[in-house]
Amino acid sequence: MILASLSGASAHEGHAHGDAPPPPNIQTAPRATAASPLFELVAVAADNALTITLDRFDTNEPVSGATIEVETPEGPAVASIDAESYRLDAPWISRPGDHELLFTVTAGADIDFLPATLRIPAAATPPAEEPGARGFLSAASVQEISKAVFAGIGDRLRRNDPAMLAMGGIGFVAGMLVMALMRRRRLAAGVTAAILLVALSSTFAHAETAAPTGGTVVRDVAQRLADGRVFAPKAAQRILAIRTMVASEQEHRRSLELPGRVIADPNASGFVQTAVGGRLSAPPGGFPPLGAKVEAGQVLAFIEPSLAAIDQSSIRQTQAELDQEIAISDRQVERFRKLRASGAVSATQLDEAEITLAGLRERRAALDEMKLVAEELVAPISGVVALANASPGLIAESNTVVFHIIDPARLWIEALSYGGEAIGQTASIADAEGGLIPLRLVGTGFSENSQAQPLHFAIEDNGERIRLGQMVTVVAETSASATGLAVPRDAVIRGANGGDIVYVHTDPEVFESRSVRTEPLDGARVLIVAGVAPGDRVVTQGPELLNQLR
């Protein structure tokens, strides 16, 4: 009884300081694991049945449609397919102890034998009562108990605990009584007083709050362990779509990362510009929109020349002069015709006067038609419209770029190199989905004022995965070589300290983070030169999700 009272007072003491109650004892459901170069198997025991998950060892991909035969303590049995897992009725798991199992897995042409041990813990039993707990205590025990109680009361009095202010006087009187009785060797009375004191203090302690009790809680969920590793059950791995690869060390060409931009192939692109300033007007069908396909020679727009005030004044003056010359020439022709009949004017003079009159009239007509003739803007090549700067009524200055026509199947990359290493003929970039786009070196320029050397790369595929003007990172090979583990770029993530880390699949349901040092390899992969050993199963899909588990 005294021990129970002390435990209650101790629990009250922890709560008074604002501490959180101790966490319960967390454990997972009983499980058996097995692995081979082909498969990885986890069997979880619950509700008199085994839930079996089967994955490929190297990639962690679920294996569906397999046949799993199990040698159990009660004889052979065959697991049934249950969605993405397998189920086996196992009433024998209610018996505690170690159960040896043998799984025979048949998946297509692959057959494997996986031995495992399933350990069922015994049911928890209440602790046995210590001998002598109901007997009398010795004088030394009573003295130790009294000291402990007085120490607790004194600490509460220093914190002005209201409950203990009243206990202070009672405790002092009771303590004096105990000490006096012990001096007179009345042990039984001393024990009774001590029990009264402890029980009274426990009553005050339990009046405020009850001590939290912890029990065993089964939490078969993904969580971060105390040592930093991540426990992820197979069910959680299926939801997170965790995939792995077995790292192998090989020699690769060293690469450099260069900033670049997608440009059009100069031999497969063209600009539509205005030769003279004027007002834009649409052809039949309207202006072609962005991305529209056009053919070479197709009329894309018209431009009506617009004249300034000084030009219009000069034209009107020229028209007046021409009208005057036409009138004089017309009268001269009429006079020459009359004189030609009498022979005073030769036929040659008459023809010259008529020719002069015809020329003046053509010049005059050309001035009248100058404002009516519009310039046609035609496509120089066949392709798609990458730039459109046309609207009805827009005034365009001379040399204005109205349309830019490109061939999307022929694009280049313009990159800048700030180092002095020689660039090889092959390079690559990554598309939006993480795929690899190969490049071919076309030409190298000279370093400019910024000490950057321009490089042009031709895209080897049709260029549908990138767009014009897009900023990219070019990974270009050099003549040097490096040895390491090639992994996808998504496998390397940023750790809490800012360094690069990867997750390694150490056990069927356990993952461990590793700090690594990487170098660029190509547009889709990086080279791990330190931190991971050959044969480790590196997580290539979903490492950022594992890193978020707490």
XYZ file of C-alpha atoms in Angstrom:
550
model
C 0.000 0.000 0.000
C 2.830 2.346 0.829
C 4.551 1.652 -2.486
C 1.319 2.362 -4.321
C 0.922 5.647 -2.482
C 4.471 6.662 -3.345
C 3.985 5.889 -6.982
C 0.852 8.030 -6.991
C 2.670 10.920 -5.366
C 5.508 10.618 -7.831
C 3.105 10.740 -10.787
C 1.513 13.850 -9.335
C 4.947 15.423 -8.987
C 5.680 14.926 -12.711
C 2.337 16.388 -13.726
C 2.772 19.444 -11.506
C 5.871 20.456 -13.500
C 3.880 20.427 -16.771
C 5.606 17.351 -18.241
C 3.703 15.323 -20.819
C 2.677 11.842 -19.760
C 5.121 9.134 -20.784
C 4.407 7.693 -24.231
C 2.944 4.208 -24.354
C 5.033 1.237 -25.323
C 4.699 1.131 -29.126
C 5.231 -2.084 -31.024
C 4.240 -3.501 -34.395
C 2.226 -6.575 -35.165
C 4.142 -9.878 -35.193
C 5.743 -10.416 -38.575
C 8.125 -12.705 -40.424
C 10.455 -11.464 -43.165
C 12.486 -13.254 -45.801
C 14.523 -12.163 -48.817
C 16.410 -13.696 -51.705
C 18.064 -12.351 -54.877
C 14.630 -12.595 -56.547
C 11.942 -11.804 -53.989
C 11.314 -10.025 -50.714
C 8.492 -11.327 -48.498
C 6.784 -9.984 -45.363
C 4.092 -11.924 -43.474
C 2.104 -10.034 -40.808
C 0.070 -11.964 -38.223
C -3.315 -10.549 -37.223
C -6.841 -11.906 -36.646
C -5.792 -15.569 -36.958
C -4.419 -14.977 -40.462
C -1.209 -14.048 -42.261
C -1.179 -11.097 -44.666
C 1.661 -11.731 -47.101
C 3.238 -9.103 -49.368
C 5.626 -10.149 -52.125
C 7.931 -7.752 -53.988
C 10.862 -7.931 -56.349
C 14.087 -7.691 -54.388
C 15.950 -5.311 -56.683
C 13.157 -2.900 -57.723
C 10.635 -3.291 -54.840
C 7.858 -3.721 -57.410
C 4.838 -5.732 -56.191
C 4.555 -9.255 -57.555
C 0.964 -10.058 -58.461
C -0.542 -13.345 -59.575
C 2.091 -15.498 -57.880
C 1.494 -18.841 -56.154
C 2.658 -18.990 -52.520
C 2.748 -22.352 -50.753
C 3.528 -22.252 -47.029
C 4.797 -25.023 -44.747
C 3.126 -24.184 -41.404
C 3.166 -25.878 -37.985
C -0.149 -27.481 -38.937
C 0.952 -28.643 -42.385
C 1.192 -27.185 -45.920
C -1.246 -24.501 -47.089
C -1.686 -22.227 -50.107
C -2.192 -18.489 -49.735
C -5.046 -16.854 -51.617
C -4.736 -13.624 -53.597
C -6.161 -10.610 -51.752
C -5.898 -7.473 -53.964
C -2.174 -6.610 -54.087
C -1.277 -9.010 -51.256
C -1.928 -12.613 -50.236
C -3.849 -14.089 -47.294
C -3.394 -17.329 -45.411
C -5.702 -18.556 -42.634
C -3.512 -19.360 -39.631
C -5.362 -20.214 -36.380
C -2.098 -21.505 -34.933
C -0.740 -17.948 -34.517
C -2.746 -17.724 -31.288
C -0.084 -19.924 -29.657
C 2.935 -17.918 -28.435
C 6.421 -18.968 -29.429
C 8.613 -19.264 -32.525
C 6.949 -20.763 -35.607
C 9.203 -21.886 -38.464
C 7.725 -21.252 -41.903
C 8.845 -22.095 -45.438
C 7.400 -20.112 -48.345
C 7.577 -21.562 -51.851
C 7.014 -18.749 -54.360
C 6.213 -19.365 -58.023
C 5.922 -16.255 -60.224
C 6.015 -17.068 -63.904
C 9.301 -18.813 -64.641
C 10.799 -17.801 -61.268
C 10.643 -20.271 -58.369
C 12.190 -19.520 -54.977
C 12.180 -20.884 -51.415
C 12.044 -18.389 -48.560
C 12.435 -19.633 -44.946
C 11.263 -17.357 -42.132
C 10.537 -17.410 -38.401
C 7.355 -15.917 -36.954
C 7.662 -15.061 -33.269
C 4.388 -14.659 -31.363
C 4.994 -12.985 -27.990
C 3.363 -14.308 -24.865
C 0.424 -12.437 -23.372
C 1.352 -9.821 -20.804
C 0.771 -10.883 -17.139
C 0.419 -8.556 -14.106
C 3.587 -8.316 -11.999
C 3.701 -10.597 -8.968
C 3.405 -9.038 -5.523
C 6.734 -8.792 -3.782
C 7.128 -10.943 -0.674
C 6.788 -9.074 2.528
C 4.865 -6.231 0.993
C 2.031 -6.765 3.448
C 4.310 -7.088 6.507
C 5.608 -4.412 8.831
C 8.447 -2.171 7.798
C 11.656 -1.789 9.647
C 12.624 1.361 11.440
C 15.127 2.242 8.710
C 12.438 1.862 6.028
C 10.064 4.093 7.948
C 12.782 6.691 8.310
C 13.580 6.616 4.571
C 9.884 6.918 3.679
C 9.463 9.878 5.961
C 12.470 11.636 4.432
C 11.105 11.110 0.924
C 7.679 12.423 1.866
C 9.101 15.477 3.627
C 11.308 16.230 0.611
C 8.275 16.149 -1.711
C 6.208 18.326 0.608
C 9.020 20.838 0.997
C 9.383 21.171 -2.771
C 5.651 21.848 -3.129
C 5.745 24.431 -0.351
C 8.570 26.274 -2.148
C 6.292 26.456 -5.245
C 3.369 27.717 -3.090
C 1.244 24.714 -4.031
C -2.203 25.398 -2.420
C -2.749 21.733 -1.708
C 0.550 21.432 0.077
C 0.181 24.596 2.188
C -2.352 22.725 4.265
C -0.208 19.606 4.138
C 2.764 21.517 5.513
C 1.394 21.840 9.011
C -0.003 18.338 9.073
C 3.243 16.894 7.772
C 5.304 18.758 10.333
C 3.148 17.571 13.252
C 3.041 14.010 11.959
C 6.799 13.996 11.401
C 7.488 15.155 14.901
C 5.168 12.467 16.202
C 6.980 9.787 14.236
C 10.401 10.881 15.430
C 9.249 11.114 19.052
C 7.670 7.681 18.991
C 10.760 6.170 17.385
C 12.946 7.580 20.108
C 10.751 5.775 22.616
C 11.015 2.636 20.426
C 7.295 2.413 19.840
C 7.740 1.012 16.334
C 4.134 0.022 15.746
C 2.837 3.513 16.499
C 5.572 5.012 14.299
C 4.619 2.795 11.387
C 0.965 3.723 11.813
C 1.774 7.422 11.805
C 3.984 7.062 8.731
C 1.240 5.184 6.895
C -1.218 7.881 7.832
C 1.160 10.566 6.570
C 1.867 8.856 3.268
C -1.776 7.981 2.652
C -2.798 11.564 3.360
C -0.197 12.951 0.960
C -1.269 10.428 -1.686
C -4.901 11.495 -1.217
C -3.981 15.096 -1.904
C -1.899 14.031 -4.888
C -4.675 11.963 -6.447
C -7.228 14.676 -5.792
C -5.550 16.866 -8.447
C -4.906 14.319 -11.178
C -4.595 10.618 -11.719
C -1.322 9.135 -12.816
C -1.258 8.261 -16.517
C -0.940 4.622 -17.225
C 0.908 3.331 -20.260
C 0.083 0.201 -22.148
C 1.286 -1.560 -25.198
C -0.115 -0.050 -28.405
C 0.196 -1.792 -31.751
C 0.971 0.822 -34.423
C 1.684 -0.889 -37.732
C 2.154 2.435 -39.545
C 5.050 4.228 -41.193
C 7.119 6.153 -38.660
C 10.631 7.407 -38.006
C 12.552 5.367 -35.448
C 14.608 6.791 -32.584
C 17.910 6.178 -34.433
C 16.742 8.147 -37.490
C 15.830 5.183 -39.660
C 12.384 4.984 -41.236
C 10.032 2.063 -40.650
C 7.594 1.730 -43.553
C 5.319 -1.325 -43.653
C 4.795 -2.918 -47.031
C 1.264 -1.514 -47.188
C 2.677 2.006 -46.816
C 5.341 1.268 -49.420
C 2.614 0.353 -51.887
C 0.784 3.639 -51.221
C 3.976 5.705 -51.533
C 5.058 3.739 -54.656
C 8.570 3.166 -53.326
C 10.963 1.792 -55.973
C 14.607 0.826 -55.641
C 17.614 -0.183 -57.712
C 20.739 -2.139 -56.868
C 23.699 0.223 -57.176
C 26.652 -0.975 -59.238
C 29.993 0.793 -59.545
C 31.140 1.517 -63.104
C 33.411 3.900 -64.977
C 31.678 6.819 -66.701
C 32.694 9.885 -68.647
C 32.925 12.979 -66.468
C 30.375 15.656 -67.385
C 29.809 19.378 -66.908
C 26.539 21.216 -66.281
C 26.084 24.220 -68.582
C 23.241 26.777 -68.574
C 21.419 26.840 -71.904
C 18.412 28.092 -73.809
C 16.370 26.530 -76.605
C 16.723 28.407 -79.900
C 15.523 27.766 -83.432
C 17.703 26.174 -86.065
C 18.776 29.135 -88.234
C 18.372 26.971 -91.336
C 14.788 26.037 -90.408
C 13.328 29.342 -89.211
C 12.443 32.726 -90.692
C 11.119 36.179 -89.788
C 8.284 38.074 -91.469
C 9.133 41.805 -91.363
C 7.711 44.971 -92.900
C 9.745 46.676 -95.623
C 7.885 49.983 -95.188
C 5.867 51.387 -92.335
C 2.107 51.163 -92.543
C -1.142 49.866 -91.139
C -1.643 46.098 -90.789
C -4.709 44.383 -92.182
C -5.687 40.730 -92.069
C -5.839 38.463 -95.136
C -8.963 36.390 -95.870
C -9.396 34.059 -92.884
C -7.648 36.395 -90.423
C -4.158 36.438 -88.965
C -2.636 32.997 -88.173
C -2.545 32.373 -84.377
C 0.389 31.074 -82.371
C 1.166 27.453 -83.157
C -0.676 27.528 -86.491
C 0.933 25.655 -89.372
C 1.781 27.757 -92.441
C 3.241 26.980 -95.842
C 6.043 28.758 -97.628
C 4.657 31.676 -99.722
C 1.376 31.858 -97.770
C 0.081 35.412 -97.282
C 0.010 36.105 -93.555
C -0.906 39.826 -93.507
C -1.173 43.010 -95.565
C 0.360 46.353 -94.757
C -1.082 49.555 -96.170
C 1.602 52.236 -96.454
C 0.906 55.359 -94.449
C 2.470 58.698 -95.510
C 3.538 61.521 -93.275
C 2.154 65.050 -93.717
C 5.273 66.246 -95.521
C 5.140 63.282 -97.869
C 1.484 63.908 -98.631
C 2.226 67.602 -99.362
C 5.028 66.608 -101.718
C 2.730 64.173 -103.502
C 0.034 66.804 -103.960
C 2.610 69.230 -105.370
C 3.854 66.588 -107.783
C 0.283 65.821 -108.822
C -0.334 69.510 -109.588
C 2.810 69.760 -111.634
C 1.904 66.634 -113.563
C -1.608 67.918 -114.202
C -0.152 71.131 -115.606
C 2.308 69.287 -117.837
C -0.456 66.929 -119.006
C -2.665 69.877 -120.001
C 0.155 71.546 -121.948
C 1.164 68.314 -123.628
C -2.482 67.537 -124.511
C -2.919 70.891 -126.283
C 0.382 70.431 -128.078
C -0.728 67.067 -129.404
C -4.039 68.531 -130.664
C -2.155 71.367 -132.429
C 0.332 68.977 -134.024
C -2.511 66.855 -135.349
C -4.073 69.882 -137.113
C -0.721 70.954 -138.527
C 0.090 67.423 -139.618
C -2.849 67.477 -142.048
C -1.405 70.571 -143.799
C 2.145 69.131 -143.707
C 3.531 71.821 -141.365
C 4.442 69.199 -138.692
C 6.084 65.907 -139.416
C 4.719 62.618 -138.266
C 7.740 62.137 -136.007
C 7.015 65.276 -134.041
C 3.414 64.189 -133.548
C 4.459 60.745 -132.302
C 6.895 62.246 -129.792
C 4.236 64.569 -128.423
C 1.769 61.674 -128.008
C 4.388 59.541 -126.235
C 5.212 62.375 -123.853
C 1.527 62.832 -123.044
C 1.060 59.117 -122.346
C 4.042 59.073 -119.975
C 2.743 62.041 -118.019
C -0.648 60.385 -117.609
C 0.947 57.128 -116.316
C 2.959 59.032 -113.740
C -0.179 60.790 -112.597
C -2.096 57.519 -112.294
C 0.737 55.968 -110.270
C 0.474 58.756 -107.719
C -3.256 58.174 -107.367
C -2.796 54.468 -106.778
C 0.106 54.778 -104.303
C -2.165 54.729 -101.221
C -4.265 51.863 -102.512
C -1.544 49.204 -103.101
C -0.848 47.154 -99.897
C 2.303 45.141 -99.258
C 1.886 41.373 -98.852
C 3.658 39.710 -95.944
C 4.325 36.067 -96.872
C 5.821 33.109 -94.959
C 9.465 32.470 -95.956
C 9.390 28.754 -94.900
C 6.921 26.054 -93.974
C 6.481 25.573 -90.235
C 4.504 26.851 -87.259
C 4.009 30.378 -85.951
C 6.255 30.863 -82.904
C 5.776 34.629 -82.607
C 2.766 36.706 -83.692
C 2.613 40.476 -83.325
C -0.322 41.348 -85.562
C -3.621 43.108 -84.880
C -6.022 44.841 -87.295
C -5.168 48.517 -87.617
C -1.781 48.229 -85.899
C 0.765 50.750 -87.196
C 4.006 48.895 -87.882
C 7.287 50.671 -88.362
C 9.772 49.656 -90.991
C 11.656 46.367 -90.212
C 9.091 45.352 -87.556
C 9.004 41.574 -86.879
C 5.364 40.608 -87.358
C 5.726 36.781 -87.417
C 8.433 34.244 -86.557
C 8.101 30.912 -88.332
C 10.027 27.858 -87.055
C 10.225 24.137 -87.727
C 9.550 22.488 -84.302
C 11.332 19.326 -85.416
C 14.599 21.235 -85.814
C 15.648 23.052 -82.632
C 19.028 23.913 -81.163
C 20.405 24.553 -77.689
C 22.644 27.537 -77.062
C 24.785 26.918 -73.962
C 27.530 28.853 -72.195
C 30.726 27.255 -70.935
C 32.692 29.082 -68.221
C 35.422 26.457 -67.865
C 38.399 25.575 -69.958
C 37.666 21.856 -70.361
C 37.152 20.488 -73.828
C 33.542 19.510 -74.557
C 32.809 16.243 -76.293
C 30.482 15.690 -79.218
C 27.619 14.279 -77.122
C 25.488 15.914 -74.444
C 21.965 15.642 -73.050
C 19.198 17.510 -71.250
C 16.240 16.320 -69.163
C 12.631 16.885 -70.197
C 9.738 17.714 -67.876
C 9.096 14.022 -67.127
C 12.708 13.224 -66.297
C 13.457 11.615 -69.659
C 16.719 12.029 -71.519
C 17.000 14.151 -74.695
C 20.274 13.548 -76.578
C 22.196 16.468 -78.080
C 24.937 16.772 -80.696
C 27.592 19.490 -80.685
C 27.245 21.713 -83.769
C 29.718 24.509 -83.203
C 31.826 26.352 -80.658
C 32.369 30.110 -80.558
C 34.999 32.320 -78.976
C 34.869 33.615 -75.427
C 33.205 36.998 -75.076
C 33.629 39.757 -72.511
C 31.893 37.658 -69.853
C 34.484 34.909 -70.400
C 31.706 32.554 -71.464
C 32.212 30.372 -74.503
C 29.008 29.911 -76.554
C 28.185 26.383 -77.677
C 25.475 25.230 -80.090
C 23.931 21.770 -79.770
C 21.428 20.181 -82.142
C 18.554 18.198 -80.621
C 18.596 14.670 -81.969
C 14.886 13.861 -81.542
C 11.883 15.745 -82.978
C 11.898 18.356 -80.208
C 8.274 17.868 -79.136
C 9.252 17.574 -75.448
C 10.704 21.091 -75.181
C 9.667 24.543 -76.346
C 11.402 27.500 -77.923
C 13.034 29.854 -75.413
C 12.965 27.306 -72.577
C 15.856 27.502 -70.096
C 17.603 24.139 -69.704
C 20.668 22.615 -68.081
C 22.961 20.914 -70.567
C 25.061 18.020 -69.274
C 28.007 17.768 -71.652
C 30.597 15.014 -71.597
C 34.296 15.717 -71.320
C 37.366 13.651 -72.103
C 37.954 12.806 -68.406
C 36.449 9.744 -66.676
C 35.127 9.013 -63.168
C 34.100 5.880 -61.248
C 30.917 5.754 -59.200
C 27.303 4.621 -58.893
C 24.910 5.954 -61.520
C 21.441 6.691 -60.063
C 18.471 8.765 -61.277
C 18.488 12.433 -60.298
C 15.244 11.976 -58.317
C 17.031 9.541 -55.991
C 19.187 12.335 -54.518
C 17.330 14.791 -52.283
C 18.301 17.629 -49.956
C 18.797 16.674 -46.308
C 18.054 18.660 -43.165
C 21.626 20.013 -43.032
C 21.551 21.093 -46.672
C 23.641 18.202 -47.980
C 22.701 15.558 -50.533
C 21.243 12.321 -49.168
C 19.780 9.099 -50.523
C 17.664 6.448 -48.826
C 18.904 2.845 -48.784
C 16.543 -0.122 -48.378
C 18.379 -1.991 -45.629
C 15.575 -4.328 -44.481
C 12.229 -5.287 -46.035
C 10.464 -2.530 -44.078
C 13.335 -0.306 -42.932
C 15.057 2.537 -44.811
C 18.209 4.392 -43.824
C 19.399 7.802 -45.037
C 22.973 8.168 -46.294
C 24.899 11.370 -46.966
C 26.440 11.209 -50.445
C 28.716 13.207 -52.728
C 27.577 13.421 -56.336
C 28.800 14.618 -59.713
C 26.763 15.316 -62.888
C 26.534 12.393 -65.286
C 23.841 13.192 -67.855
C 20.476 14.870 -68.085
C 18.664 12.116 -66.172
C 21.312 10.623 -63.861
C 23.967 11.664 -61.362
C 27.101 9.857 -60.275
C 27.474 8.988 -56.578
C 31.196 8.960 -55.839
C 30.976 8.547 -52.028
C 28.422 7.467 -49.429
C 26.891 4.338 -51.008
C 28.480 0.943 -51.516
C 27.928 -1.362 -54.497
C 25.006 -3.687 -53.894
C 23.018 -1.226 -51.777
C 19.388 -0.861 -52.770
C 18.966 2.867 -53.381
C 15.442 4.315 -53.380
C 14.864 5.844 -56.829
C 11.169 6.753 -56.515
C 9.597 8.310 -53.425
C 12.653 9.285 -51.319
C 11.185 12.726 -50.620
C 8.072 11.041 -49.161
C 10.184 8.874 -46.849
C 12.096 11.962 -45.753
C 8.861 13.598 -44.578
C 7.891 10.789 -42.204
C 8.142 11.652 -38.526
